PDB file of C-alpha atoms in Angstrom:
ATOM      1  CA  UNK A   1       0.000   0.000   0.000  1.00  0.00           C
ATOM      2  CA  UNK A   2       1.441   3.187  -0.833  1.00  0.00           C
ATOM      3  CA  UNK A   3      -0.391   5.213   2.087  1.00  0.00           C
ATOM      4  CA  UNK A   4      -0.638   3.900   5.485  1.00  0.00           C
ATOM      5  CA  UNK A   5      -3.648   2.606   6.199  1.00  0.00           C
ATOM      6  CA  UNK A   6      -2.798   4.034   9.743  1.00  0.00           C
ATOM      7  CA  UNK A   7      -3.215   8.214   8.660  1.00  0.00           C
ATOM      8  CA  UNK A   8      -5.523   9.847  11.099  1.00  0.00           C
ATOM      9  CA  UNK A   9      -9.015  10.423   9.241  1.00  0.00           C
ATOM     10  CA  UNK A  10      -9.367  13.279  12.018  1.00  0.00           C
ATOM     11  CA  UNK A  11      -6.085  14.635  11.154  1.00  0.00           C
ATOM     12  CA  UNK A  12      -6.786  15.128   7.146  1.00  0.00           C
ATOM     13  CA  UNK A  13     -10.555  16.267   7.958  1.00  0.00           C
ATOM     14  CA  UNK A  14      -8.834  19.332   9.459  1.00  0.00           C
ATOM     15  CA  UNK A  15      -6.749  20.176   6.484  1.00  0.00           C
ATOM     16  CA  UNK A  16     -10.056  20.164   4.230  1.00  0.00           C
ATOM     17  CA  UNK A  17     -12.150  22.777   4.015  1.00  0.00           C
ATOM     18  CA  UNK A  18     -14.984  21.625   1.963  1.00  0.00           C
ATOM     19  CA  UNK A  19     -17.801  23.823   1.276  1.00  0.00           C
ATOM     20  CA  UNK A  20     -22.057  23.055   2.116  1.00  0.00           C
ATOM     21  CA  UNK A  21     -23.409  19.914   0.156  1.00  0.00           C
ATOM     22  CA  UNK A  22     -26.402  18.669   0.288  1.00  0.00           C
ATOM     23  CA  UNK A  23     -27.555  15.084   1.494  1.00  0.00           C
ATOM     24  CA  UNK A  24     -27.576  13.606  -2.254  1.00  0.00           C
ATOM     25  CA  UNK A  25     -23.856  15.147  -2.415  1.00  0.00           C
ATOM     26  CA  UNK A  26     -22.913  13.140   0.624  1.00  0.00           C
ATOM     27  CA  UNK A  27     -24.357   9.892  -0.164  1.00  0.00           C
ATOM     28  CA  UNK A  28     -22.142   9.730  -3.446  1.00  0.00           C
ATOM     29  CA  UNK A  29     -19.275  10.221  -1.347  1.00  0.00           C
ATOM     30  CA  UNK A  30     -19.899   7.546   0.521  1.00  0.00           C
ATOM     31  CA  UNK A  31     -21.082   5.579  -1.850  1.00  0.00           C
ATOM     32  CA  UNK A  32     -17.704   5.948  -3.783  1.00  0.00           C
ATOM     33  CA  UNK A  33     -15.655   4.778  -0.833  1.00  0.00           C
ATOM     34  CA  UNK A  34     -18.017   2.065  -0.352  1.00  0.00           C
ATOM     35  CA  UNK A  35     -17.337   0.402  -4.102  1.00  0.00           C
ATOM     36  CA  UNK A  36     -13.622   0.527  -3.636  1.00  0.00           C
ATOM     37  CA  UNK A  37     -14.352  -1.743  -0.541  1.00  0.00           C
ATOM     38  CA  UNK A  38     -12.330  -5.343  -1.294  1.00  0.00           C
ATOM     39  CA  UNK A  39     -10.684  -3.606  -4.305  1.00  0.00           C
ATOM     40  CA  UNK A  40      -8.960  -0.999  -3.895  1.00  0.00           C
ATOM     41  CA  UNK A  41      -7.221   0.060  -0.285  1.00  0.00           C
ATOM     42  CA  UNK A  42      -5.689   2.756  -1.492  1.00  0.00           C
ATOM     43  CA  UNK A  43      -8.679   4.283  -2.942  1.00  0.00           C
ATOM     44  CA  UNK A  44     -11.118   3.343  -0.511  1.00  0.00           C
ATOM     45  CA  UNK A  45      -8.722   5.066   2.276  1.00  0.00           C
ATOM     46  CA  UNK A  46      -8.760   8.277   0.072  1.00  0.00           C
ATOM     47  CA  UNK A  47     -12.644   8.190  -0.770  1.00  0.00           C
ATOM     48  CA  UNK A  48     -13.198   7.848   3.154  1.00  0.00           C
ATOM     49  CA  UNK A  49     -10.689  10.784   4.201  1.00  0.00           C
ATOM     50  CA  UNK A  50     -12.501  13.002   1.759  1.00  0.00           C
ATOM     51  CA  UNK A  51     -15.857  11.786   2.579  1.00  0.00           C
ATOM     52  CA  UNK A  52     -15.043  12.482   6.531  1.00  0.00           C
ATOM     53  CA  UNK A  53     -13.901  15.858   5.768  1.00  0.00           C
ATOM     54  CA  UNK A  54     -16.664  17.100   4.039  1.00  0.00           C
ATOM     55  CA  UNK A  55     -18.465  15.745   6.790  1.00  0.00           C
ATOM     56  CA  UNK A  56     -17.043  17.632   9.321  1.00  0.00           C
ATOM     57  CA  UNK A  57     -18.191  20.427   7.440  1.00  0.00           C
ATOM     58  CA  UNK A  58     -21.636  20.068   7.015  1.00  0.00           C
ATOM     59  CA  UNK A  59     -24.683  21.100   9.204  1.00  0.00           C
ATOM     60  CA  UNK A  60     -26.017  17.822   8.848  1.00  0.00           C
ATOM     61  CA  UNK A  61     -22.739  15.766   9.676  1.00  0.00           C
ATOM     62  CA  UNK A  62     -24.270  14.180  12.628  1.00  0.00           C
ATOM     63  CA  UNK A  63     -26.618  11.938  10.315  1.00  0.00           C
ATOM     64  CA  UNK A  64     -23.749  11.529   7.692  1.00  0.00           C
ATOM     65  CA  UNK A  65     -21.611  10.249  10.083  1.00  0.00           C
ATOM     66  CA  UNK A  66     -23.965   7.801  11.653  1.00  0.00           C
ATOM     67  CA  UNK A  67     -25.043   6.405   8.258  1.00  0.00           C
ATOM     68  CA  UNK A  68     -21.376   5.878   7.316  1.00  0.00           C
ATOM     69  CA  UNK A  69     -20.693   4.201  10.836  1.00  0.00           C
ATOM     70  CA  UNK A  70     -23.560   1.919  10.301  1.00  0.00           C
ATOM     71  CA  UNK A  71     -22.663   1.324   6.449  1.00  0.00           C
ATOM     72  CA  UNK A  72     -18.675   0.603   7.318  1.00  0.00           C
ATOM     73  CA  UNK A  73     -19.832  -1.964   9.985  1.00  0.00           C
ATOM     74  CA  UNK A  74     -21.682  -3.974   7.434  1.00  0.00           C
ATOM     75  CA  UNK A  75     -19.045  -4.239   5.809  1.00  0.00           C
ATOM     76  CA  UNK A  76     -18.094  -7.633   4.973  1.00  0.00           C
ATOM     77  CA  UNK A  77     -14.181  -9.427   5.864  1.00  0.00           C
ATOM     78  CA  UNK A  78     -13.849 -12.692   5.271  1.00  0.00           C
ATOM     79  CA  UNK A  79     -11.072 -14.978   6.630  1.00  0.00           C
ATOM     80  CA  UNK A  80     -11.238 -18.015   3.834  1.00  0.00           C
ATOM     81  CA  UNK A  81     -10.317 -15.781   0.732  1.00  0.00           C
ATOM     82  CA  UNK A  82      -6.857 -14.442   1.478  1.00  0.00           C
ATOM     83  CA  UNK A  83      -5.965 -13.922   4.877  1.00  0.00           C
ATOM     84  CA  UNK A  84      -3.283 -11.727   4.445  1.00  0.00           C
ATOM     85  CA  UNK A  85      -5.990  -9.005   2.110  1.00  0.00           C
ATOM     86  CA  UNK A  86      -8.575 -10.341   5.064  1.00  0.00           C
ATOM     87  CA  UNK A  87      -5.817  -8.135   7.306  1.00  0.00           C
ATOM     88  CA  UNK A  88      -5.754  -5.558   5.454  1.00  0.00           C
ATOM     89  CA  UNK A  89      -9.425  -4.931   5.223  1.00  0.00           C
ATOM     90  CA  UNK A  90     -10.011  -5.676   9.063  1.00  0.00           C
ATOM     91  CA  UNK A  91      -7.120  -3.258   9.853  1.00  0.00           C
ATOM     92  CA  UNK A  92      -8.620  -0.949   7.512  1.00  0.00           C
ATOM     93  CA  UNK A  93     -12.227  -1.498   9.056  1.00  0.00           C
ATOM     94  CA  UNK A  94     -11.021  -0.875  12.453  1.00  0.00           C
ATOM     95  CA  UNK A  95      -9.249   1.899  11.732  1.00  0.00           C
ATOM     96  CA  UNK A  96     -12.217   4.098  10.207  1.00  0.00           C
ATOM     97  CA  UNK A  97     -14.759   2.659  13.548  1.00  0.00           C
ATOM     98  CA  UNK A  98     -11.983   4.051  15.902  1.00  0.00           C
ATOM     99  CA  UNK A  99     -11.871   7.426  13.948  1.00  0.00           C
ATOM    100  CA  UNK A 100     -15.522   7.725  13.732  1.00  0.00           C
ATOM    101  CA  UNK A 101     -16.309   6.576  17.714  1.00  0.00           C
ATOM    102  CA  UNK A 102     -15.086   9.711  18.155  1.00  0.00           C
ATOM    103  CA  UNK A 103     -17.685  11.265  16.961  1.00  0.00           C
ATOM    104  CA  UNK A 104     -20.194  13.005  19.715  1.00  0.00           C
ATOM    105  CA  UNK A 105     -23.003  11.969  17.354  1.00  0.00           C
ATOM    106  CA  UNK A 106     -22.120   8.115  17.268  1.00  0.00           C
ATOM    107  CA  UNK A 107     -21.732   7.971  20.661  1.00  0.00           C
ATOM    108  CA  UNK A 108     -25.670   8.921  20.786  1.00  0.00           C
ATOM    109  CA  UNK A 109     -27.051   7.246  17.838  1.00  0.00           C
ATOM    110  CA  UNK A 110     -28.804   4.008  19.060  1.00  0.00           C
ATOM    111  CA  UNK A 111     -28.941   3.092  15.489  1.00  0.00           C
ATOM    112  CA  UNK A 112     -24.836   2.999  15.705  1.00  0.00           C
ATOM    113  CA  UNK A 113     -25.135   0.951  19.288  1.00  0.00           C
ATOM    114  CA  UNK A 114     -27.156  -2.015  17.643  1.00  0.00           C
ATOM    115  CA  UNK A 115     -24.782  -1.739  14.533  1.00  0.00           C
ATOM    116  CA  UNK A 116     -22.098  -2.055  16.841  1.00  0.00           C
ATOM    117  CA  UNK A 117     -23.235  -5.112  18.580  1.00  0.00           C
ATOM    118  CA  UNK A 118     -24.024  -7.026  15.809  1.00  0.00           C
ATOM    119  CA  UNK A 119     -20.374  -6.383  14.434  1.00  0.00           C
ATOM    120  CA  UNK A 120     -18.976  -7.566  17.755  1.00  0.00           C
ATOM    121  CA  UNK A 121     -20.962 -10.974  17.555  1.00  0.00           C
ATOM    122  CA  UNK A 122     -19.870 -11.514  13.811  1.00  0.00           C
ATOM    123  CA  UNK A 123     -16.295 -10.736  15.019  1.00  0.00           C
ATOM    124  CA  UNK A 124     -16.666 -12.916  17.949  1.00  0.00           C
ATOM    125  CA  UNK A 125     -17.684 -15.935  15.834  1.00  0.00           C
ATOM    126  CA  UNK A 126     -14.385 -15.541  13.974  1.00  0.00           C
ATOM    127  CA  UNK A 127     -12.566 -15.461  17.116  1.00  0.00           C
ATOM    128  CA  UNK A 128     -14.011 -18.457  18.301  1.00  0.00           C
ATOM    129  CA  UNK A 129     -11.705 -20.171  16.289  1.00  0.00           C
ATOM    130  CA  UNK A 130      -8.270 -21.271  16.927  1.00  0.00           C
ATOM    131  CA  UNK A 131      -5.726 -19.933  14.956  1.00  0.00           C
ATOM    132  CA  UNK A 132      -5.200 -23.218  13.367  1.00  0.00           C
ATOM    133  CA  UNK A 133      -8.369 -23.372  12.735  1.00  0.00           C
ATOM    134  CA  UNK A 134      -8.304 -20.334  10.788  1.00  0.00           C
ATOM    135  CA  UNK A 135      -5.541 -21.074   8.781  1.00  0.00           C
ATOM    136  CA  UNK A 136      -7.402 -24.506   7.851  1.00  0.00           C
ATOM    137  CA  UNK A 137      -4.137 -26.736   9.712  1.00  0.00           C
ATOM    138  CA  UNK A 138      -6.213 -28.299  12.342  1.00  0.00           C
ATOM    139  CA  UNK A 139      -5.374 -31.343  10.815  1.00  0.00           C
ATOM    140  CA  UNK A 140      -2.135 -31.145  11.064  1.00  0.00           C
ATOM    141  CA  UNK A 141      -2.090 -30.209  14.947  1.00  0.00           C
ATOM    142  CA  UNK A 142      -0.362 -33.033  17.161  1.00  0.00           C
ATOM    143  CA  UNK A 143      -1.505 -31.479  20.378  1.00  0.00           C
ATOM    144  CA  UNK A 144      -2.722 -28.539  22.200  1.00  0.00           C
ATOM    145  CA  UNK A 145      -0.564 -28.327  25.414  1.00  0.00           C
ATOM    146  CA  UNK A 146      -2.250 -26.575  28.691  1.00  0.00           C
ATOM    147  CA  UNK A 147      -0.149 -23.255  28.298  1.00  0.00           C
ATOM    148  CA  UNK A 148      -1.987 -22.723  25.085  1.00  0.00           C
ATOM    149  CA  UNK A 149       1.420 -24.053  22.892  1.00  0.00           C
ATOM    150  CA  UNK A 150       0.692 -25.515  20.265  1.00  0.00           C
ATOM    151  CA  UNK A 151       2.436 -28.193  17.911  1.00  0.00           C
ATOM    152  CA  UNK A 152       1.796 -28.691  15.061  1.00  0.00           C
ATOM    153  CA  UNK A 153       3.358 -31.672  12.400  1.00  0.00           C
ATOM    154  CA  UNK A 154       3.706 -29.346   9.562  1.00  0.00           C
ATOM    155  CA  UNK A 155       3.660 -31.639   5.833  1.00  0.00           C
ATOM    156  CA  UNK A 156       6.741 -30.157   4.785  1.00  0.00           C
ATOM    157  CA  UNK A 157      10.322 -30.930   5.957  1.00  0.00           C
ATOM    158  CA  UNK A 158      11.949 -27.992   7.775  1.00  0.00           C
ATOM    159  CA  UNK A 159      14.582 -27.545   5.021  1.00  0.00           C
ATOM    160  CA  UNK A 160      11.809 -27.604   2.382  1.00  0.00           C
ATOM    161  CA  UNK A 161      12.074 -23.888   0.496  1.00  0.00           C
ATOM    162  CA  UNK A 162       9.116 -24.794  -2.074  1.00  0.00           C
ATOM    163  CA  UNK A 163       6.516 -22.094  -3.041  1.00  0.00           C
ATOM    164  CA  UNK A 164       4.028 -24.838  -1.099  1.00  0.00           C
ATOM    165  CA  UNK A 165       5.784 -24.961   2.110  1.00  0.00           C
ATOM    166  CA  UNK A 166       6.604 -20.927   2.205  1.00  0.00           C
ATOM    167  CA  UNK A 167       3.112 -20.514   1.336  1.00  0.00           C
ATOM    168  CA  UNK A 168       1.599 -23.180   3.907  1.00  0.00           C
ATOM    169  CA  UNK A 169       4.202 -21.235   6.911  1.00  0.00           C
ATOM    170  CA  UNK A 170       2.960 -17.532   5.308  1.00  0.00           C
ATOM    171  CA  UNK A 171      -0.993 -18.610   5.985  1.00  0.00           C
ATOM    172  CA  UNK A 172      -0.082 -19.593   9.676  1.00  0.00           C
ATOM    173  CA  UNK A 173       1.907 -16.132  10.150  1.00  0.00           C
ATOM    174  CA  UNK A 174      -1.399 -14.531   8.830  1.00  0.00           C
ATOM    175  CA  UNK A 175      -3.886 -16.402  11.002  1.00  0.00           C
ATOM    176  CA  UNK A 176      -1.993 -15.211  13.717  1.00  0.00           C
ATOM    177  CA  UNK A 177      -2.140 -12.154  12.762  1.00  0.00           C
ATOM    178  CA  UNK A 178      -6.180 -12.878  12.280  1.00  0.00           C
ATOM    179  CA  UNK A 179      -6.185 -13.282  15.524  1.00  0.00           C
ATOM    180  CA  UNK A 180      -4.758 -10.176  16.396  1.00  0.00           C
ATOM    181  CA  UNK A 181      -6.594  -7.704  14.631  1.00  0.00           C
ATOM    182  CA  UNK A 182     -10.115  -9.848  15.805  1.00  0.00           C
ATOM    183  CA  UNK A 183      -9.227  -8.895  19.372  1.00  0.00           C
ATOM    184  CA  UNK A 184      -8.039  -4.913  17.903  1.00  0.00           C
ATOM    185  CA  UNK A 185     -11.189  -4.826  16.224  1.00  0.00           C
ATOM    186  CA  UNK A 186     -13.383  -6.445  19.529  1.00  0.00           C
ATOM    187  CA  UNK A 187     -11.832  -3.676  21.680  1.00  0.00           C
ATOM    188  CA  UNK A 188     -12.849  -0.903  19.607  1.00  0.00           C
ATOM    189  CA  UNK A 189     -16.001  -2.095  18.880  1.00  0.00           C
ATOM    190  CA  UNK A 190     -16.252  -2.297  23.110  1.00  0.00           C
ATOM    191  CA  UNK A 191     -15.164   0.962  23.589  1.00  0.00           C
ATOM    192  CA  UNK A 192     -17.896   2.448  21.273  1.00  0.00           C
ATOM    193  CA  UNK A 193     -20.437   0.275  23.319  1.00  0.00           C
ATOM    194  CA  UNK A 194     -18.919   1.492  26.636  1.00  0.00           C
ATOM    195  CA  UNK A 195     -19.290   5.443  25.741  1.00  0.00           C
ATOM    196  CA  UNK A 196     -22.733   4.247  24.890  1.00  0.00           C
ATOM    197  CA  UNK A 197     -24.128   3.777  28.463  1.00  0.00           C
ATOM    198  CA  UNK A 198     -22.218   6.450  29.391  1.00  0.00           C
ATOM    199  CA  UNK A 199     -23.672   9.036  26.333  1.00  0.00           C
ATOM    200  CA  UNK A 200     -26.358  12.135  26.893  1.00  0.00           C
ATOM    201  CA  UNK A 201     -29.081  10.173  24.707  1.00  0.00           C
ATOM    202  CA  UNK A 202     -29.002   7.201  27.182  1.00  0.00           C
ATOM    203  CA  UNK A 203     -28.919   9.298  30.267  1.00  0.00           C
ATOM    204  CA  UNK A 204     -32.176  10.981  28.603  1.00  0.00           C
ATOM    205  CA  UNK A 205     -33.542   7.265  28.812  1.00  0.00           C
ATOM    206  CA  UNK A 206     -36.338   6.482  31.416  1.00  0.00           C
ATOM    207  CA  UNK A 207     -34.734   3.576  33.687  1.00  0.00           C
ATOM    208  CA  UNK A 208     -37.019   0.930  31.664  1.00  0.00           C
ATOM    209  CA  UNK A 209     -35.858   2.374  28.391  1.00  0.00           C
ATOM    210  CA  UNK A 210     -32.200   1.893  29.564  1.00  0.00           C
ATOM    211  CA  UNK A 211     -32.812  -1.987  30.327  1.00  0.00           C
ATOM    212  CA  UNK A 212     -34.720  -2.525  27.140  1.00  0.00           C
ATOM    213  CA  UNK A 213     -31.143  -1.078  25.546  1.00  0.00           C
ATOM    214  CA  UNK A 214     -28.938  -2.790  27.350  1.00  0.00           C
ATOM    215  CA  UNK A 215     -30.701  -5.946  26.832  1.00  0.00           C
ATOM    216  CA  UNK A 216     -30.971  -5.564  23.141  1.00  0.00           C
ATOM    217  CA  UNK A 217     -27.233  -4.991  22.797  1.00  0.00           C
ATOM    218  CA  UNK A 218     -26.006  -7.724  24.997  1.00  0.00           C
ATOM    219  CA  UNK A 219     -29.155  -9.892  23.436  1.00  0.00           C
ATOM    220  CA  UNK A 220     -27.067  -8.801  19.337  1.00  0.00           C
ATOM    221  CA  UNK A 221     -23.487  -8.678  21.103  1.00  0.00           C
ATOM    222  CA  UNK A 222     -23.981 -12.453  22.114  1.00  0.00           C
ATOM    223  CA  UNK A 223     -22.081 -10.767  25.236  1.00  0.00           C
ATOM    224  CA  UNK A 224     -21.244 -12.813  28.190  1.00  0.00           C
ATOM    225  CA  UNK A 225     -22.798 -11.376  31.520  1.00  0.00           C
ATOM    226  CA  UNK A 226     -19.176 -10.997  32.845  1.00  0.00           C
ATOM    227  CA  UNK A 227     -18.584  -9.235  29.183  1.00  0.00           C
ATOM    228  CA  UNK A 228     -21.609  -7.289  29.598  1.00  0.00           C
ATOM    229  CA  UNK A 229     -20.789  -5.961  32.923  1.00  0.00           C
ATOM    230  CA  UNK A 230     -17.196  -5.005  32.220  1.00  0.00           C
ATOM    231  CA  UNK A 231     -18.860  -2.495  29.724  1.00  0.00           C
ATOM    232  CA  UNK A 232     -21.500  -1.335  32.066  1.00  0.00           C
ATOM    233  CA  UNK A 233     -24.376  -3.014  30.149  1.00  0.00           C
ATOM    234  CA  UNK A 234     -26.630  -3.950  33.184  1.00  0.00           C
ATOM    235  CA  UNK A 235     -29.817  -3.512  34.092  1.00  0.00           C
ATOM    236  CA  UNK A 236     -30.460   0.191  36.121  1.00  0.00           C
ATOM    237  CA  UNK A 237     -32.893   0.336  39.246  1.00  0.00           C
ATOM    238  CA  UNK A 238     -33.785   3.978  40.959  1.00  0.00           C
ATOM    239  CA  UNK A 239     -34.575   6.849  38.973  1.00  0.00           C
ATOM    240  CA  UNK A 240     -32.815   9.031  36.403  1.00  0.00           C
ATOM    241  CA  UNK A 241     -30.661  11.349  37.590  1.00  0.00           C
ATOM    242  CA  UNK A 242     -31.419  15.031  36.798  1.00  0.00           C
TER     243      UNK A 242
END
């Protein structure tokens, strides 16, 4: 990639200085990041920056930058293609949901809440599976020792420079690194979901509003009741504070 996938959104929204568009203006910009999505990192990084900026420009940037929250969630990474573009993509993906939890108007958008616990369960489903399991080498796993080590009877010699073995030992280094950016991309998604409970709009909420939101995102987040309380997704009693 010839631009880091790792530039600061918020840093290049700064430097633009776009003028008013309207709503039909700002759903082509998203919609041209949104076809360069599996294609094109470059230009799906660029289309994003410029679609950010303008948004930070508009009067109406609050629903433009929910709708591209919500539409960059749904965005689709799969782990049996390639793995290494799979890492790309979820690196890319996790980057633009930690620029745009930013956001004041995410962090109150229920809409963005439920978007975000549906992308934590999908991401949590991947993560449920061993590394090896990801790579598609369980078979070749002799045994799983208590510490977590694994070994693993690899079906090339260890002097074996073929394009079959450096490919086989290349799709193990990138399921690792699956596994990595799963748990990057979990703790982002978290820390949107965290600011959530913690946001004006859910204060606003009448204590059985509040538990009918809390239960619908642990209820999509397939979240753990330890899970859910480490984020502060419990049920309120008592009255809203004023």
């Amino acid at each position: 990639m010839k631009k880091s996938i790792m530039v600061s959104v918020v840093a290049l929204a700064v430097l633009c200085l776009f003028g008013e568009w309207s709503p039909e203006d700002a759903q082509a910009e998203l919609s041209s990041a949104i076809v360069q999505w599996g294609v094109d990192a470059d230009a799906f990084i660029n289309a994003v920056d410029a679609a950010y900026g303008s948004a930070y420009n508009s009067a109406e940037k609050s629903q433009f930058l929910c709708n591209w929250y919500c539409s960059i969630l749904d965005l689709h990474v799969s782990p049996t293609a390639g793995l290494a573009d799979s890492n790309i993509w979820l690196r890319v993906k996790t980057h633009a949901i930690r620029e745009l939890g930013n956001s004041v108007a995410i962090k109150n958008s229920t809409n963005c809440w439920f978007a975000a616990a549906r992308e934590y369960a999908g991401l949590n489903l991947l993560d449920s599976q061993e590394w090896y399991q990801i790579a598609g080498v369980e078979q070749d796993v002799e045994v799983v020792f208590p510490d977590g080590v694994v070994l693993v009877n690899s079906p090339f010699r260890m002097d074996d420079t073929s394009a079959e073995s450096r490919a086989y030992a290349q799709r193990n280094r990138d399921a690792h690194e699956m596994k990595r950016n799963l748990s990057l991309a979990k703790s982002t998604i978290c820390r949107d979901l965290r600011d959530a409970v913690s946001s004006s709009t859910f204060a606003s909420l009448d204590i059985p509003e509040q538990n009918a939101v809390v239960s619908n995102i642990v209820a999509m987040a397939c979240f753990s009741q330890a899970e859910a309380a480490s984020l502060g997704l419990t049920n309120r009693v008592g009255s809203v504070s004023q």
